């Protein structure tokens, strides 16, 4: 298991908050693992469907036609092969573009108001994700759990609900997108980001410290934008 140094404290805090708000508690108490939506380790089931996304002040649509890819050279104990906290070593294609997903932390958002709500696995998304890279920070939050119990919960956490933000339409072509997680701790800030519908605005809020840092993952999604 990788440990996080002082230079990554902000990233660690962001990931910790996401883990707490995004389903780790539910996984700890759950009797069954959430569905992975995996065809094989690191490769999602090929499905066809759509979700909403935000770009340049507009609401657009993603059309998915291939299952997710997670770089298995980055260790993950999740049934999906995906993880949060370390970037991929290998990409599924030469060209990839960033996909920022915003996750509400410490407050709830109506399912109808989210691109991919809690408790549902969006088309071509992983259903599980490994959060063990933040275990040292999570341990104080669960003093009654043994190290083994906490590790088991973090290895296969449910993917949290989120919104999608992109920086380009990629000319409507079907390409791979590199997922980066942004946690939002205040509902007013979350609503402001959603109202702007802009990755450019989101990046300004990240830079200003009004959200968490953008957390790397080994996860890529495949879709076109319209």
Short mmCIF file of C-alpha atoms in Angstrom, two decimals:
data_model
loop_
_atom_site.label_atom_id
_atom_site.label_comp_id
_atom_site.label_asym_id
_atom_site.label_seq_id
_atom_site.Cartn_x
_atom_site.Cartn_y
_atom_site.Cartn_z
CA UNK A 1 0.00 0.00 0.00
CA UNK A 2 1.35 3.46 -0.88
CA UNK A 3 1.77 6.06 1.80
CA UNK A 4 1.11 9.76 1.20
CA UNK A 5 3.86 12.30 1.94
CA UNK A 6 3.59 15.86 3.20
CA UNK A 7 3.62 17.29 -0.31
CA UNK A 8 0.35 15.48 -0.98
CA UNK A 9 -1.54 16.55 2.14
CA UNK A 10 -4.11 18.58 0.23
CA UNK A 11 -4.71 15.70 -2.13
CA UNK A 12 -5.01 13.34 0.81
CA UNK A 13 -7.54 15.55 2.57
CA UNK A 14 -9.58 15.78 -0.62
CA UNK A 15 -9.60 12.05 -1.12
CA UNK A 16 -10.44 11.47 2.52
CA UNK A 17 -13.49 13.71 2.31
CA UNK A 18 -14.60 12.03 -0.88
CA UNK A 19 -14.28 8.62 0.69
CA UNK A 20 -16.32 9.53 3.75
CA UNK A 21 -19.09 11.20 1.76
CA UNK A 22 -19.01 8.90 -1.23
CA UNK A 23 -19.97 5.56 0.22
CA UNK A 24 -17.18 4.18 2.42
CA UNK A 25 -19.46 4.18 5.46
CA UNK A 26 -22.07 2.26 3.52
CA UNK A 27 -19.49 -0.25 2.33
CA UNK A 28 -18.26 -0.79 5.89
CA UNK A 29 -21.75 -1.76 7.03
CA UNK A 30 -22.88 -3.48 3.85
CA UNK A 31 -23.18 -7.26 3.71
CA UNK A 32 -22.51 -7.50 -0.03
CA UNK A 33 -20.09 -5.79 -2.37
CA UNK A 34 -21.49 -3.21 -4.84
CA UNK A 35 -21.56 -4.28 -8.52
CA UNK A 36 -18.30 -3.60 -10.40
CA UNK A 37 -19.74 -3.28 -13.93
CA UNK A 38 -16.54 -5.00 -15.08
CA UNK A 39 -16.09 -7.41 -17.99
CA UNK A 40 -12.57 -8.20 -16.75
CA UNK A 41 -10.15 -6.48 -14.39
CA UNK A 42 -9.70 -2.90 -15.62
CA UNK A 43 -12.20 -3.24 -18.46
CA UNK A 44 -15.90 -2.34 -18.20
CA UNK A 45 -18.84 -4.03 -19.84
CA UNK A 46 -19.53 -2.47 -23.26
CA UNK A 47 -22.83 -0.64 -23.06
CA UNK A 48 -24.56 2.07 -25.06
CA UNK A 49 -26.20 5.05 -23.42
CA UNK A 50 -26.03 8.73 -22.53
CA UNK A 51 -25.40 11.08 -19.61
CA UNK A 52 -25.46 14.85 -19.26
CA UNK A 53 -22.33 17.01 -19.04
CA UNK A 54 -21.31 20.67 -18.77
CA UNK A 55 -19.11 22.63 -21.19
CA UNK A 56 -18.60 26.36 -21.72
CA UNK A 57 -21.83 27.32 -19.96
CA UNK A 58 -23.95 24.73 -21.75
CA UNK A 59 -25.46 21.37 -20.89
CA UNK A 60 -24.37 18.76 -23.44
CA UNK A 61 -24.78 15.01 -23.84
CA UNK A 62 -22.19 12.23 -23.68
CA UNK A 63 -22.85 9.15 -25.81
CA UNK A 64 -21.05 6.08 -24.50
CA UNK A 65 -20.29 3.02 -26.62
CA UNK A 66 -17.43 1.25 -24.84
CA UNK A 67 -16.78 0.14 -21.27
CA UNK A 68 -14.41 2.00 -18.96
CA UNK A 69 -10.64 1.40 -18.90
CA UNK A 70 -8.54 1.38 -15.71
CA UNK A 71 -4.77 1.01 -15.94
CA UNK A 72 -4.01 -2.23 -14.10
CA UNK A 73 -0.33 -1.34 -13.74
CA UNK A 74 -1.60 0.91 -10.93
CA UNK A 75 -2.56 -1.35 -8.04
CA UNK A 76 -6.23 -1.63 -7.17
CA UNK A 77 -8.10 -4.13 -5.02
CA UNK A 78 -11.51 -3.05 -6.33
CA UNK A 79 -13.46 -5.54 -8.41
CA UNK A 80 -13.42 -2.96 -11.21
CA UNK A 81 -9.63 -2.52 -11.20
CA UNK A 82 -10.06 1.24 -10.66
CA UNK A 83 -8.62 3.51 -7.97
CA UNK A 84 -8.42 7.12 -6.77
CA UNK A 85 -5.22 8.81 -5.64
CA UNK A 86 -2.65 7.81 -8.26
CA UNK A 87 -2.49 8.68 -11.94
CA UNK A 88 -2.34 6.08 -14.70
CA UNK A 89 0.97 4.90 -16.11
CA UNK A 90 -0.63 3.71 -19.33
CA UNK A 91 -3.34 5.35 -21.41
CA UNK A 92 -5.86 3.47 -23.58
CA UNK A 93 -5.05 5.75 -26.54
CA UNK A 94 -2.48 8.34 -27.61
CA UNK A 95 -5.03 11.14 -27.32
CA UNK A 96 -7.02 11.60 -24.13
CA UNK A 97 -8.77 14.66 -22.73
CA UNK A 98 -9.50 15.54 -19.08
CA UNK A 99 -12.89 14.80 -17.57
CA UNK A 100 -13.48 16.55 -14.25
CA UNK A 101 -16.14 15.06 -12.00
CA UNK A 102 -17.49 17.01 -9.03
CA UNK A 103 -18.48 15.07 -5.91
CA UNK A 104 -20.61 16.67 -3.15
CA UNK A 105 -19.01 16.20 0.28
CA UNK A 106 -20.99 16.40 3.51
CA UNK A 107 -24.35 17.22 1.94
CA UNK A 108 -26.85 15.49 -0.29
CA UNK A 109 -28.01 16.30 -3.80
CA UNK A 110 -31.28 15.04 -5.28
CA UNK A 111 -30.76 12.14 -7.64
CA UNK A 112 -32.61 14.03 -10.36
CA UNK A 113 -30.05 16.85 -10.09
CA UNK A 114 -26.96 14.71 -10.73
CA UNK A 115 -25.48 13.29 -13.92
CA UNK A 116 -24.64 10.06 -12.08
CA UNK A 117 -26.40 9.87 -8.69
CA UNK A 118 -25.37 7.87 -5.63
CA UNK A 119 -26.56 4.29 -5.62
CA UNK A 120 -26.68 3.95 -9.40
CA UNK A 121 -23.93 2.84 -11.78
CA UNK A 122 -23.89 5.08 -14.85
CA UNK A 123 -23.47 3.58 -18.31
CA UNK A 124 -19.90 2.41 -18.97
CA UNK A 125 -18.76 3.59 -15.49
CA UNK A 126 -17.15 1.37 -12.84
CA UNK A 127 -19.38 0.53 -9.90
CA UNK A 128 -16.50 0.14 -7.45
CA UNK A 129 -13.24 1.95 -6.74
CA UNK A 130 -10.22 1.37 -4.49
CA UNK A 131 -9.57 4.08 -1.85
CA UNK A 132 -6.80 2.37 0.13
CA UNK A 133 -4.27 5.07 -0.74
CA UNK A 134 -5.98 7.27 1.84
CA UNK A 135 -6.26 4.64 4.58
CA UNK A 136 -3.91 6.45 7.04
CA UNK A 137 -6.22 9.48 7.03
CA UNK A 138 -9.40 7.42 7.31
CA UNK A 139 -8.32 5.29 10.26
CA UNK A 140 -9.08 7.97 12.95
CA UNK A 141 -12.62 8.29 11.58
CA UNK A 142 -13.35 4.61 12.32
CA UNK A 143 -11.71 3.89 15.71
CA UNK A 144 -13.89 0.82 16.30
CA UNK A 145 -12.71 -0.90 13.14
CA UNK A 146 -9.63 -3.06 13.05
CA UNK A 147 -7.01 -2.34 10.41
CA UNK A 148 -8.18 -5.39 8.49
CA UNK A 149 -11.85 -4.28 8.53
CA UNK A 150 -11.03 -0.77 7.32
CA UNK A 151 -8.76 -2.02 4.57
CA UNK A 152 -11.48 -4.39 3.36
CA UNK A 153 -13.98 -1.52 3.20
CA UNK A 154 -11.66 0.79 1.30
CA UNK A 155 -10.58 -1.80 -1.23
CA UNK A 156 -13.98 -1.96 -2.89
CA UNK A 157 -15.95 1.21 -2.17
CA UNK A 158 -19.01 2.20 -4.20
CA UNK A 159 -18.34 4.90 -6.81
CA UNK A 160 -19.85 8.16 -5.48
CA UNK A 161 -22.45 10.28 -7.26
CA UNK A 162 -21.03 13.06 -9.44
CA UNK A 163 -21.36 15.64 -12.22
CA UNK A 164 -19.27 15.84 -15.44
CA UNK A 165 -17.26 18.82 -16.75
CA UNK A 166 -15.11 18.90 -19.92
CA UNK A 167 -12.68 21.40 -21.45
CA UNK A 168 -13.30 20.50 -25.12
CA UNK A 169 -15.96 18.90 -27.29
CA UNK A 170 -13.23 17.02 -29.21
CA UNK A 171 -15.09 17.81 -32.46
CA UNK A 172 -17.76 15.29 -31.50
CA UNK A 173 -15.37 12.36 -31.95
CA UNK A 174 -15.47 9.24 -29.79
CA UNK A 175 -12.34 9.36 -27.64
CA UNK A 176 -11.02 8.39 -24.20
CA UNK A 177 -11.30 10.82 -21.28
CA UNK A 178 -9.00 10.93 -18.24
CA UNK A 179 -11.07 11.14 -15.03
CA UNK A 180 -10.07 13.63 -12.33
CA UNK A 181 -12.11 13.95 -9.12
CA UNK A 182 -12.95 17.29 -7.49
CA UNK A 183 -14.64 17.33 -4.09
CA UNK A 184 -16.95 20.20 -3.14
CA UNK A 185 -17.57 20.71 0.59
CA UNK A 186 -20.16 23.51 0.53
CA UNK A 187 -23.58 23.19 -1.06
CA UNK A 188 -23.59 26.87 -2.06
CA UNK A 189 -20.28 26.37 -3.91
CA UNK A 190 -21.55 23.19 -5.51
CA UNK A 191 -24.66 25.00 -6.74
CA UNK A 192 -22.54 27.88 -8.08
CA UNK A 193 -20.28 25.51 -10.02
CA UNK A 194 -23.28 23.67 -11.42
CA UNK A 195 -24.95 26.96 -12.42
CA UNK A 196 -21.85 28.10 -14.35
CA UNK A 197 -21.72 24.79 -16.29
CA UNK A 198 -18.08 25.43 -17.09
CA UNK A 199 -14.83 23.54 -16.56
CA UNK A 200 -12.99 26.85 -16.86
CA UNK A 201 -14.95 28.21 -13.90
CA UNK A 202 -14.42 24.96 -11.99
CA UNK A 203 -10.66 25.21 -12.50
CA UNK A 204 -10.71 28.77 -11.14
CA UNK A 205 -12.50 27.56 -8.03
CA UNK A 206 -9.94 24.78 -7.62
CA UNK A 207 -7.09 27.29 -7.92
CA UNK A 208 -8.77 29.59 -5.38
CA UNK A 209 -9.04 26.73 -2.89
CA UNK A 210 -12.84 26.72 -2.85
CA UNK A 211 -12.87 23.02 -3.73
CA UNK A 212 -10.44 20.19 -3.20
CA UNK A 213 -7.53 19.65 -5.52
CA UNK A 214 -8.18 17.64 -8.67
CA UNK A 215 -7.47 14.05 -7.59
CA UNK A 216 -5.89 11.75 -10.20
CA UNK A 217 -7.24 8.29 -10.96
CA UNK A 218 -6.34 5.37 -13.22
CA UNK A 219 -9.82 5.59 -14.80
CA UNK A 220 -10.73 6.53 -18.38
CA UNK A 221 -14.19 6.75 -19.96
CA UNK A 222 -15.01 6.50 -23.66
CA UNK A 223 -17.65 8.72 -25.26
CA UNK A 224 -18.47 11.40 -27.82
CA UNK A 225 -19.93 14.82 -27.03
CA UNK A 226 -22.92 16.45 -28.66
#
